[in-house]
PDB file of C-alpha atoms in Angstrom:
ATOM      1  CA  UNK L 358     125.751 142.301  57.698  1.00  0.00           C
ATOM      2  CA  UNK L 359     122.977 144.991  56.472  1.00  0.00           C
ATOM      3  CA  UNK L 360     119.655 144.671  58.478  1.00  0.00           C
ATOM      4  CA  UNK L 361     117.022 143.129  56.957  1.00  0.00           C
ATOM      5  CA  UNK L 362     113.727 144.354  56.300  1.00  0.00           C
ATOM      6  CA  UNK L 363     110.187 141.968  55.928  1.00  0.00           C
ATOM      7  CA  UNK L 364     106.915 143.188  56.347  1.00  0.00           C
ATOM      8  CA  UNK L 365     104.469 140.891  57.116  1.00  0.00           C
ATOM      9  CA  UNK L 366     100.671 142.687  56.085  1.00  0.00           C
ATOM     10  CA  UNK L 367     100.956 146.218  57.423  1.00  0.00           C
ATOM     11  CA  UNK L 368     103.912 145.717  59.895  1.00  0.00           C
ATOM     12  CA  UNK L 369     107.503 145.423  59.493  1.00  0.00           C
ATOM     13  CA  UNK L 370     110.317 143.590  61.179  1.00  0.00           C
ATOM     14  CA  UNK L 371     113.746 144.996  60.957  1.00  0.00           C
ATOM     15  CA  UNK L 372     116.139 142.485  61.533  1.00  0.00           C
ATOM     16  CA  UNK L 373     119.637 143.936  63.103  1.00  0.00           C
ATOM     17  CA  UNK L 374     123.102 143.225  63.296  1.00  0.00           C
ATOM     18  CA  UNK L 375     124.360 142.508  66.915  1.00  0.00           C
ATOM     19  CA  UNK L 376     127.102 140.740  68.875  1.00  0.00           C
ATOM     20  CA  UNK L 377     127.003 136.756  70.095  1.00  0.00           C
ATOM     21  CA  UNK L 378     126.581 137.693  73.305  1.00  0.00           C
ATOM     22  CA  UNK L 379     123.472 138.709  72.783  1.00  0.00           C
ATOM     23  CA  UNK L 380     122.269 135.032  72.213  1.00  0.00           C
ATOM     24  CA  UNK L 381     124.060 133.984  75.786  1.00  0.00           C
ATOM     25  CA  UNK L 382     120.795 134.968  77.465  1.00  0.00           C
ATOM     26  CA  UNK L 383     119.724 132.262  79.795  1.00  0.00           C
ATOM     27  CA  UNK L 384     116.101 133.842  80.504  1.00  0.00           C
ATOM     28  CA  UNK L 385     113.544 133.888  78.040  1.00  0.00           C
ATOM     29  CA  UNK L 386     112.399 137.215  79.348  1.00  0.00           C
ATOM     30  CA  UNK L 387     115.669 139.142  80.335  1.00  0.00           C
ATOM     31  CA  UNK L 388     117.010 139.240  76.797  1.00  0.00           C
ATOM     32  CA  UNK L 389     113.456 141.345  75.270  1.00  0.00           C
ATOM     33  CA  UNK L 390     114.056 143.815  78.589  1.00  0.00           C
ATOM     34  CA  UNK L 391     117.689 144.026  77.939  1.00  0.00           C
ATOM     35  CA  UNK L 392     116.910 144.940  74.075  1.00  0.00           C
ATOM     36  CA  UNK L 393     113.842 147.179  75.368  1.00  0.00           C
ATOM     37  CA  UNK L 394     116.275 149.432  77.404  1.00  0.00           C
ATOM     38  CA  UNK L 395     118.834 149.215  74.832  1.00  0.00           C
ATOM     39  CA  UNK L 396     116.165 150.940  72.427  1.00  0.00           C
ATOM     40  CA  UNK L 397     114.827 153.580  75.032  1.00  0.00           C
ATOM     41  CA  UNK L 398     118.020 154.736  75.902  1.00  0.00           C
ATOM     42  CA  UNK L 399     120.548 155.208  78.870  1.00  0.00           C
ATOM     43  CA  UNK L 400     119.154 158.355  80.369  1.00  0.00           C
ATOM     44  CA  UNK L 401     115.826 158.463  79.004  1.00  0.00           C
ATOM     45  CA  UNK L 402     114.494 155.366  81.156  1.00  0.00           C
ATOM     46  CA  UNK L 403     111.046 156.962  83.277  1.00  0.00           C
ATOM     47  CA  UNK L 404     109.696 155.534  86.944  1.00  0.00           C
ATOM     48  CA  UNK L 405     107.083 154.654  84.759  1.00  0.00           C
ATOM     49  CA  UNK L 406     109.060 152.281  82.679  1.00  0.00           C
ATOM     50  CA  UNK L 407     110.917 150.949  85.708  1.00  0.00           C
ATOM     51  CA  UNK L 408     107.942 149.511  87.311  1.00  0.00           C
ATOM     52  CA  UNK L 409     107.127 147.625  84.053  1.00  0.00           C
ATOM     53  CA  UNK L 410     110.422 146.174  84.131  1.00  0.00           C
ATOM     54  CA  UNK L 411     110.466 145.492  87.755  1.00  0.00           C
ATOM     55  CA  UNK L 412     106.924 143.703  87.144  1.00  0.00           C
ATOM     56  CA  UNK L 413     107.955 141.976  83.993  1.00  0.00           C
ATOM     57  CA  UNK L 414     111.105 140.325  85.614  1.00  0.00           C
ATOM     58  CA  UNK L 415     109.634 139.589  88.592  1.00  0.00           C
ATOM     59  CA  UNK L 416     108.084 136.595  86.366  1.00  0.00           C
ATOM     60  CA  UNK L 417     111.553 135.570  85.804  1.00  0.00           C
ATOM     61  CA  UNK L 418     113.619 133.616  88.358  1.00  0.00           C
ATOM     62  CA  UNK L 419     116.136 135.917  90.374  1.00  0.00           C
ATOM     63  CA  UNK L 420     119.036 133.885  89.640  1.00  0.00           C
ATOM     64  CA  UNK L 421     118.332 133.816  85.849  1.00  0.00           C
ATOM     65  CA  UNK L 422     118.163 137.517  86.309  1.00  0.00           C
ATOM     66  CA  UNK L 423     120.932 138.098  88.152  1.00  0.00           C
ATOM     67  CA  UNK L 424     123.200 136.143  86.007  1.00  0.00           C
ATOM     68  CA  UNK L 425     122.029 137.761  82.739  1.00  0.00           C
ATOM     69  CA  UNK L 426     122.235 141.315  84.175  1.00  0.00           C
ATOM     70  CA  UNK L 427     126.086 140.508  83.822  1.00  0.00           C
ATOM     71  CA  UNK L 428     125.909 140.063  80.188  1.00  0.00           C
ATOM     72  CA  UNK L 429     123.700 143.091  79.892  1.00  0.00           C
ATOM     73  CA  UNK L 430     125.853 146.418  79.191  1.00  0.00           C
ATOM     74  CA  UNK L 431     126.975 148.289  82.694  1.00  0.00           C
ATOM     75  CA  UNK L 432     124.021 150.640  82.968  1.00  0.00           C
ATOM     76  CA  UNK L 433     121.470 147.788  82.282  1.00  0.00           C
ATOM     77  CA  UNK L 434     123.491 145.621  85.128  1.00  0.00           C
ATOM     78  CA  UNK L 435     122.727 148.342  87.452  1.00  0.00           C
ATOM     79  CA  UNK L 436     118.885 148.668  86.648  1.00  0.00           C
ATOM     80  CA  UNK L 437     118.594 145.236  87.183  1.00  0.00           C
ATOM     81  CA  UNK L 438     120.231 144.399  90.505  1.00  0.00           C
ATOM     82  CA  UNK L 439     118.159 147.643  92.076  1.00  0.00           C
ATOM     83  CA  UNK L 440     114.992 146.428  91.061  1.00  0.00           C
ATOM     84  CA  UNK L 441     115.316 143.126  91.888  1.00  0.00           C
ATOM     85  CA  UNK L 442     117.060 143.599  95.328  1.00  0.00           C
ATOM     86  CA  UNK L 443     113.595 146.638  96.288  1.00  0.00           C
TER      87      UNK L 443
END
């Protein structure tokens, strides 16, 4: 469908269309990283933002992480597995 738009006092939350997989997540923190990257961009990913991420999933057991990196698209799969295997 159309996204949806609410605002909820001065912010607003666009809602958007996506794929089931998306929902086959088993982390709880995986899925918001894998929709992060998705919104930054394949190529436009800094060090910076890789240490975040490497920080953020480290909270995140490496199993769970490994196993949703293969529902992630290719380029996220690859982020992933390098930052959790340095």
């Amino acid at each position: 469908g159309i996204p949806r738009k609410i605002s909820i006092g001065k912010q607003a939350i666009t809602f958007k269309q996506t794929a089931p997989k998306n929902f086959c997540f088993r982390g709880e923190i995986t899925p918001l990283v894998v929709a992060a990257l998705k919104e930054i961009g394949k190529d436009k990913v800094n060090l910076e933002e890789l240490q975040k991420i490497k920080n953020v999933l480290s909270l995140e057991s490496k199993e769970i992480v490994i196993a949703d990196a293969y529902i992630a698209p290719r380029w996220i799969t690859g982020i992933f597995l390098s930052l959790i295997n340095s």
